[in-house]
mmCIF file of C-alpha atoms in Angstrom:
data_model
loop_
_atom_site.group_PDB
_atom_site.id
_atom_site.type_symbol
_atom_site.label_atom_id
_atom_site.label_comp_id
_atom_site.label_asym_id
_atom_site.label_seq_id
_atom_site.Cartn_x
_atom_site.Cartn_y
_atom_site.Cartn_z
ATOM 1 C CA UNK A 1 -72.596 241.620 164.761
ATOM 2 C CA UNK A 2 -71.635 243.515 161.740
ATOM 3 C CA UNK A 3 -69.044 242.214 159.558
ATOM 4 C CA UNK A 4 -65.868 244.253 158.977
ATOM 5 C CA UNK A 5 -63.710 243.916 155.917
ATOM 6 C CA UNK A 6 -60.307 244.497 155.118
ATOM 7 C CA UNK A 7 -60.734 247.995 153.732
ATOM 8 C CA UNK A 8 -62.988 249.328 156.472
ATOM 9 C CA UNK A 9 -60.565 247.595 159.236
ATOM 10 C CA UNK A 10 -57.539 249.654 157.469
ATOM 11 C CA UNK A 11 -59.831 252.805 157.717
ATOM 12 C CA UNK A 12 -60.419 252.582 161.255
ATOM 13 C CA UNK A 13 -56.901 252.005 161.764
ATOM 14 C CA UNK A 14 -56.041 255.608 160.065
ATOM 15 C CA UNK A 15 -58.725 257.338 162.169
ATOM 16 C CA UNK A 16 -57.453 255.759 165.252
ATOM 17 C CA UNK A 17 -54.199 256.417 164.841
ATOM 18 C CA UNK A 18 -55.084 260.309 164.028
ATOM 19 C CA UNK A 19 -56.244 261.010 167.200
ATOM 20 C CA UNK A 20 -52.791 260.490 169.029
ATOM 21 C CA UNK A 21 -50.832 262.353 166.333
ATOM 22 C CA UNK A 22 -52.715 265.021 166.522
ATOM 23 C CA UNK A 23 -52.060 265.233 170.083
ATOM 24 C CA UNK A 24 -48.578 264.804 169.716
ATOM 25 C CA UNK A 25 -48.310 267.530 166.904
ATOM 26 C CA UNK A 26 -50.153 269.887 169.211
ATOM 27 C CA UNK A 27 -47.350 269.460 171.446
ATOM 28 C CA UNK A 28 -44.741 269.962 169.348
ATOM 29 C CA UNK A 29 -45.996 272.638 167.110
ATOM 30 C CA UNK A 30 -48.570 274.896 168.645
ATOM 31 C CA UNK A 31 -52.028 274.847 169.405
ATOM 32 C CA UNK A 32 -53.177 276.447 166.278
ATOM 33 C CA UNK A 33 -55.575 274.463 164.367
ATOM 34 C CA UNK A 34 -55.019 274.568 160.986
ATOM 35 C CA UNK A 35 -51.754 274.313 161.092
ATOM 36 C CA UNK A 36 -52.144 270.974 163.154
ATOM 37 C CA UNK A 37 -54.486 270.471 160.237
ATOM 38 C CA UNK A 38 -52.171 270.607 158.120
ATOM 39 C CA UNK A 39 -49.434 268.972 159.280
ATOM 40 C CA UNK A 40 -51.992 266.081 160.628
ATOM 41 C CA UNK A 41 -52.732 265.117 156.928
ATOM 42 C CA UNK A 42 -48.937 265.497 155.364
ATOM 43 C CA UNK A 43 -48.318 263.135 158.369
ATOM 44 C CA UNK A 44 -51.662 260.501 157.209
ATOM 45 C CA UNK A 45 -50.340 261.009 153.725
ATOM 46 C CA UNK A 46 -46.712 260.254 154.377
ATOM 47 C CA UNK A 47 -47.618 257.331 156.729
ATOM 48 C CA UNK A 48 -50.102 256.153 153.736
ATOM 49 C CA UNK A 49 -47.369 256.384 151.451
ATOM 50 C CA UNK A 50 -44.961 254.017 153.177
ATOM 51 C CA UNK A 51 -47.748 251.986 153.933
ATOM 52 C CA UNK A 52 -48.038 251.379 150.363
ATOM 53 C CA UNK A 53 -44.544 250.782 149.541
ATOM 54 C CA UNK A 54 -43.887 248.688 151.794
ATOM 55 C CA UNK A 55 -46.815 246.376 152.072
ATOM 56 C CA UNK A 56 -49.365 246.746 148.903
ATOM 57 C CA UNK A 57 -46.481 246.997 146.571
ATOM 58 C CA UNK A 58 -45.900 243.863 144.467
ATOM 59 C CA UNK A 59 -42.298 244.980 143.772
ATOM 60 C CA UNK A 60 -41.321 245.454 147.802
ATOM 61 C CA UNK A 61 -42.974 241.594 148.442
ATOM 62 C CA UNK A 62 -41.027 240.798 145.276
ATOM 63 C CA UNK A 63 -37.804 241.928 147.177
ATOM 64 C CA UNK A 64 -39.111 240.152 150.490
ATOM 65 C CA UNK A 65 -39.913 237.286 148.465
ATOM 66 C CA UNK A 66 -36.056 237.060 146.626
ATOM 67 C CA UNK A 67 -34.529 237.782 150.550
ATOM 68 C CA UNK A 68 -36.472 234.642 151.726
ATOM 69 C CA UNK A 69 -35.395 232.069 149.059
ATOM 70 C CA UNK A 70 -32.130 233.722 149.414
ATOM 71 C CA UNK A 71 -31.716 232.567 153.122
ATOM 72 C CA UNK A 72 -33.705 229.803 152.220
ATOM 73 C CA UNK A 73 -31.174 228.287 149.516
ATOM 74 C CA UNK A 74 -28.840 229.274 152.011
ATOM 75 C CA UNK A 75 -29.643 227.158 154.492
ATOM 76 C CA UNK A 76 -30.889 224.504 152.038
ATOM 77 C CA UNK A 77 -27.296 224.382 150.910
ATOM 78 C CA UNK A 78 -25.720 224.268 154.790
ATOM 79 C CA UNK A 79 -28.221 221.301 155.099
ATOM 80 C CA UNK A 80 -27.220 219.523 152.394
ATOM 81 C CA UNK A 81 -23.497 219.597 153.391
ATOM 82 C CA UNK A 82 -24.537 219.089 156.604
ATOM 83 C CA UNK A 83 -26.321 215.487 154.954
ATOM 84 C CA UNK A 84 -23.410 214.571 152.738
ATOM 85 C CA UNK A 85 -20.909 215.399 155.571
ATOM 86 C CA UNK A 86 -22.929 213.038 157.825
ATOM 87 C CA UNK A 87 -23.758 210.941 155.244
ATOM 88 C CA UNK A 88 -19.936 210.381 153.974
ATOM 89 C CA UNK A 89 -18.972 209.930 157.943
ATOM 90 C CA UNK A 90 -21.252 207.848 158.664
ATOM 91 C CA UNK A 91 -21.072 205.333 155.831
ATOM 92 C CA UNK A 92 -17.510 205.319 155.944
ATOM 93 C CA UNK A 93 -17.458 203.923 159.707
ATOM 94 C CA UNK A 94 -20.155 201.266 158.819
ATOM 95 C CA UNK A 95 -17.932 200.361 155.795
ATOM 96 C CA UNK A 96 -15.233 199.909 157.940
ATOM 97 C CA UNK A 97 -17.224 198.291 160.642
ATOM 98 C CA UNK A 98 -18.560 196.150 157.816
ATOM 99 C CA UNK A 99 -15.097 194.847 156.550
ATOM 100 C CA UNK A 100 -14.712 194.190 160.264
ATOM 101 C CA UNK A 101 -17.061 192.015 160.813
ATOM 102 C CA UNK A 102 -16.645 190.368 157.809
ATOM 103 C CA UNK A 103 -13.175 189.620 158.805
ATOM 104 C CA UNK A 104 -14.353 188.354 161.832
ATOM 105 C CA UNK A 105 -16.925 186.117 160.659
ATOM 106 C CA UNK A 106 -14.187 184.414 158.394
ATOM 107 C CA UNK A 107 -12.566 182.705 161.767
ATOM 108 C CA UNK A 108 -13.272 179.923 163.186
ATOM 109 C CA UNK A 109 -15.399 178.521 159.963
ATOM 110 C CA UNK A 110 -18.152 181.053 160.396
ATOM 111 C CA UNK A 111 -17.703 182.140 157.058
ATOM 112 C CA UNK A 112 -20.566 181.876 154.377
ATOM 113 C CA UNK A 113 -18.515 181.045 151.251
ATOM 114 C CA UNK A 114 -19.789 177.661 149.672
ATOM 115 C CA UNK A 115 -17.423 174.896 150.181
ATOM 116 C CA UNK A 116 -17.690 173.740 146.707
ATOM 117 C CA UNK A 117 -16.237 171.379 145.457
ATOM 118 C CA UNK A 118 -15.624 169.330 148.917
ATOM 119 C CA UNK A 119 -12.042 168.389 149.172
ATOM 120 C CA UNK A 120 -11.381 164.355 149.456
ATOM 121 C CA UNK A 121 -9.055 165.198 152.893
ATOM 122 C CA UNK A 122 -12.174 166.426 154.720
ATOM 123 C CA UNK A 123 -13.028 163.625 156.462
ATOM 124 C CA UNK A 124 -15.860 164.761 158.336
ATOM 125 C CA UNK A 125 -19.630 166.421 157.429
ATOM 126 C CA UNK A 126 -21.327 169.165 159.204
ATOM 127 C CA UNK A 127 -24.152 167.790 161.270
ATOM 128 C CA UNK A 128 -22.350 164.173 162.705
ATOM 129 C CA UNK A 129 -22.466 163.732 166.545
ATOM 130 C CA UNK A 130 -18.439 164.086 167.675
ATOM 131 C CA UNK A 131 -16.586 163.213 170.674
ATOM 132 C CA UNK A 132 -13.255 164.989 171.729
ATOM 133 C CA UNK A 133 -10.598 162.664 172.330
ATOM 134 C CA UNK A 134 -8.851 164.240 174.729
ATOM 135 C CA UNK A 135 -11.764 166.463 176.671
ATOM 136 C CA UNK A 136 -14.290 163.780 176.358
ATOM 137 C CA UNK A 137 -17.361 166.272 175.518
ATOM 138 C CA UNK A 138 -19.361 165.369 172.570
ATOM 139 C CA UNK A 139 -20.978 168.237 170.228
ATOM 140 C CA UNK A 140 -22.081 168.695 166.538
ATOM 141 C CA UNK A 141 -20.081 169.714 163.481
ATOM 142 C CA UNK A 142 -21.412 173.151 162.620
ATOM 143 C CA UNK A 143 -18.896 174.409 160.374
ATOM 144 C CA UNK A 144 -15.233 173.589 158.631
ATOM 145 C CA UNK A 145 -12.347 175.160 157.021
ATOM 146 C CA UNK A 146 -9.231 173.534 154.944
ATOM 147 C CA UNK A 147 -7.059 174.616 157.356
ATOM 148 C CA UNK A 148 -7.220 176.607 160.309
ATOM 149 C CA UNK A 149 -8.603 180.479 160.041
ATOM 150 C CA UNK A 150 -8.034 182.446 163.099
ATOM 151 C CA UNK A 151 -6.194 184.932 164.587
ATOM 152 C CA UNK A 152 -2.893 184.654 164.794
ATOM 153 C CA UNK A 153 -2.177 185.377 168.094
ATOM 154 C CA UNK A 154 -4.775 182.686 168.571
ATOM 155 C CA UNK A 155 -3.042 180.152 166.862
ATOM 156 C CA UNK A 156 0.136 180.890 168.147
ATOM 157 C CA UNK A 157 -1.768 180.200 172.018
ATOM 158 C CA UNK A 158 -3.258 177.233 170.983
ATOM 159 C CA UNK A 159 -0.585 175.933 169.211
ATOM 160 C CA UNK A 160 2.853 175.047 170.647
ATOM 161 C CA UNK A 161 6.151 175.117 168.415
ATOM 162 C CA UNK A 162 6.046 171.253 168.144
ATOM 163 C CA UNK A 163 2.768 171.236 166.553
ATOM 164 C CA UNK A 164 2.413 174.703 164.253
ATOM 165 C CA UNK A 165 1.538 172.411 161.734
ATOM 166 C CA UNK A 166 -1.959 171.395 162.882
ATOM 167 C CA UNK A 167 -2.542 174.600 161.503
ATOM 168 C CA UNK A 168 -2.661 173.863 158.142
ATOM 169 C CA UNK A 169 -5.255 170.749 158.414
ATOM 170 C CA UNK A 170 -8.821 170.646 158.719
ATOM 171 C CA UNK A 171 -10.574 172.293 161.171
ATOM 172 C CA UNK A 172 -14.019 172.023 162.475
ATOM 173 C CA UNK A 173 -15.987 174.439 164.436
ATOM 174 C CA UNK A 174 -18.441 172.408 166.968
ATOM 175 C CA UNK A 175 -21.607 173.102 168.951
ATOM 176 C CA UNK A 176 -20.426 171.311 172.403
ATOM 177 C CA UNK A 177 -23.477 169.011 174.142
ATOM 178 C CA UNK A 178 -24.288 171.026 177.465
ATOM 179 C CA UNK A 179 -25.084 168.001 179.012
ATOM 180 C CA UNK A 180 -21.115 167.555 179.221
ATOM 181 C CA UNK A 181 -20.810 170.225 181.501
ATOM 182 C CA UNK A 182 -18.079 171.335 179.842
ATOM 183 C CA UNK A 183 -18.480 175.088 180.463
ATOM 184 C CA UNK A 184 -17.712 176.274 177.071
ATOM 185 C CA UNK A 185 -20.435 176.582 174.421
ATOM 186 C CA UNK A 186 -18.776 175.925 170.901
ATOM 187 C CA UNK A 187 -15.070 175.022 170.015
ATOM 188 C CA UNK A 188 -12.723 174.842 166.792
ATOM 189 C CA UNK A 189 -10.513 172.075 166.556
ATOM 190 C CA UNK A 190 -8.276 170.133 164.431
ATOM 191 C CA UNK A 191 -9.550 167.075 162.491
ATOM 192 C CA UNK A 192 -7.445 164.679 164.169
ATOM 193 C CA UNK A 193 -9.004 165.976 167.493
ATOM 194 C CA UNK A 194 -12.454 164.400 166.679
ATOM 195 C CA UNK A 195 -13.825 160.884 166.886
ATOM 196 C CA UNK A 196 -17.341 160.332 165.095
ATOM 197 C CA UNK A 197 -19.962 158.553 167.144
ATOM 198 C CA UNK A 198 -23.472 157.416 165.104
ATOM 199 C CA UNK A 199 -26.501 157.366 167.216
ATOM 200 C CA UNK A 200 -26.912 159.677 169.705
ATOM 201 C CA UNK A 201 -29.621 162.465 168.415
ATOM 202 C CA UNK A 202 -29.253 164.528 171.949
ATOM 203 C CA UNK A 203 -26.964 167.286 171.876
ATOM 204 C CA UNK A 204 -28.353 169.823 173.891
ATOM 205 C CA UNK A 205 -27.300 173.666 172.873
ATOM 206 C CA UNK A 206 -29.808 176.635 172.591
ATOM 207 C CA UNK A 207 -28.145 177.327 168.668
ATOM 208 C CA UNK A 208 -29.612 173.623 167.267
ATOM 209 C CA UNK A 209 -32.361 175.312 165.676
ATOM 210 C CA UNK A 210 -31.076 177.598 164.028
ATOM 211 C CA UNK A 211 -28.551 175.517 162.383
ATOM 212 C CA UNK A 212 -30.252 171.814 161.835
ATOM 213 C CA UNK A 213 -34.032 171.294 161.244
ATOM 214 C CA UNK A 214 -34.128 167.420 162.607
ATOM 215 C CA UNK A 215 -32.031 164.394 162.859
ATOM 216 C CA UNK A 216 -31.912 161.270 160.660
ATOM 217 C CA UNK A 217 -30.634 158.698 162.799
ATOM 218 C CA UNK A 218 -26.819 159.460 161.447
ATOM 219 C CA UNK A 219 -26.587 162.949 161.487
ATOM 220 C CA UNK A 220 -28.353 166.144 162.028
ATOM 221 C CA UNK A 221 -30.162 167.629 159.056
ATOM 222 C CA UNK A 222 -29.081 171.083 158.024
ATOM 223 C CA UNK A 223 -31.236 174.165 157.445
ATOM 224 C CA UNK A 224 -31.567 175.391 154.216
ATOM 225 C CA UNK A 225 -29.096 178.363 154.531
ATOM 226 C CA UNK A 226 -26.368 175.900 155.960
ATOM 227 C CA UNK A 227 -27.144 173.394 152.983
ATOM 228 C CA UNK A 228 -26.631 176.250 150.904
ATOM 229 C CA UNK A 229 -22.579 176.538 152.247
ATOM 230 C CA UNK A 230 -22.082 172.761 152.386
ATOM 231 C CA UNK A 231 -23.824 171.667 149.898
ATOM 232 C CA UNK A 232 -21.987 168.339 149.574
ATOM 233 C CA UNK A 233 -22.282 167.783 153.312
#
């Protein structure tokens, strides 16, 4: 099959498209030939030059060119607005979402700030076997603060007019033993709430992995990254 470049394509494409103008200009303006002639090639000629213009001149794709990077800044710009808009909403809510949290995980002695030094008051270590003295469920020392962080609404529950000033001792956030029964799984509670017991290595709670590593025959050992906040525990 023979090959057909651009130029001879273009070419056919004239010829081709003669043959209904012709027709159409016989219609319009007569049947006499040569002035169909006539008016046949002003018609190729015109059509040639606004083919030209508008498609082999390097100005006119210079103009196309400028119109597309036009729109296309344009909507470079909207998206880019569009990012920073999303981008400022976005990070503002996890910001805030953030501080929430953070907040949050400063109850009930989940917060990670080193307790360094160790006051001489805190009479207790994160990873000794306890015993409630009221409840009667035992557990492990997990965590401890000064004095009581929590909500205040929480404290004000827990804590009856007579004895708002528990709230301002030592308190100690506990994994309780499931073996108890108990029905709750952890607990924060005053100092003089707890009774230590030596001995007993079996407190069952599916969070004693991630906090201690193994048990010396006093205490539980801490992981690394629970060392690292009690470091004189």
């Amino acid at each position: 099959m023979p090959h057909i470049n651009a130029a001879a394509a273009l070419q056919i494409c004239v010829l081709l498209t003669a043959l209904p103008a012709q027709y159409f200009i016989s219609q319009w303006y007569g049947t006499d030939s040569a002035q169909r002639i006539q008016i046949t090639e002003r018609l190729i000629i015109a059509s040639w030059s606004t083919f030209t213009k508008s498609c082999l001149s390097l100005d006119a794709w210079a103009d196309r060119l400028k119109l597309w990077l036009s729109k296309t800044r344009t909507c470079l710009n909207v998206g880019l607005l569009i990012l920073h808009f999303r981008n400022w909403y976005y990070g503002e809510k996890k910001t805030k979402i953030g501080d929430n949290e953070a907040e949050t995980h400063s109850y009930f002695a989940e917060s990670t700030h080193v307790r360094s030094p160790k006051p001489e008051y805190i009479q207790f270590s994160v990873g000794q076997v306890i015993v409630h003295k009221r409840f009667g469920y035992s557990g492990v020392i997990v965590g401890w603060d000064v004095k009581a962080k929590a909500p205040e609404g929480w404290l004000q529950h827990k804590y009856s007019p007579a004895k708002q000033d528990l709230k301002d001792t030592p308190h100690y956030r506990i994994l309780i033993n499931k073996a108890n029964g108990f029905g709750k799984s952890t607990a924060y509670i005053p100092e003089e709430e707890i009774t230590i017991i030596m001995g007993l290595e079996v407190v069952h709670h599916p969070d004693m992995k991630a906090y201690f590593s193994g048990y010396d025959g006093s205490k539980y050992i801490m992981q690394p990254w629970l060392k690292k906040i009690y470091p004189h525990d």
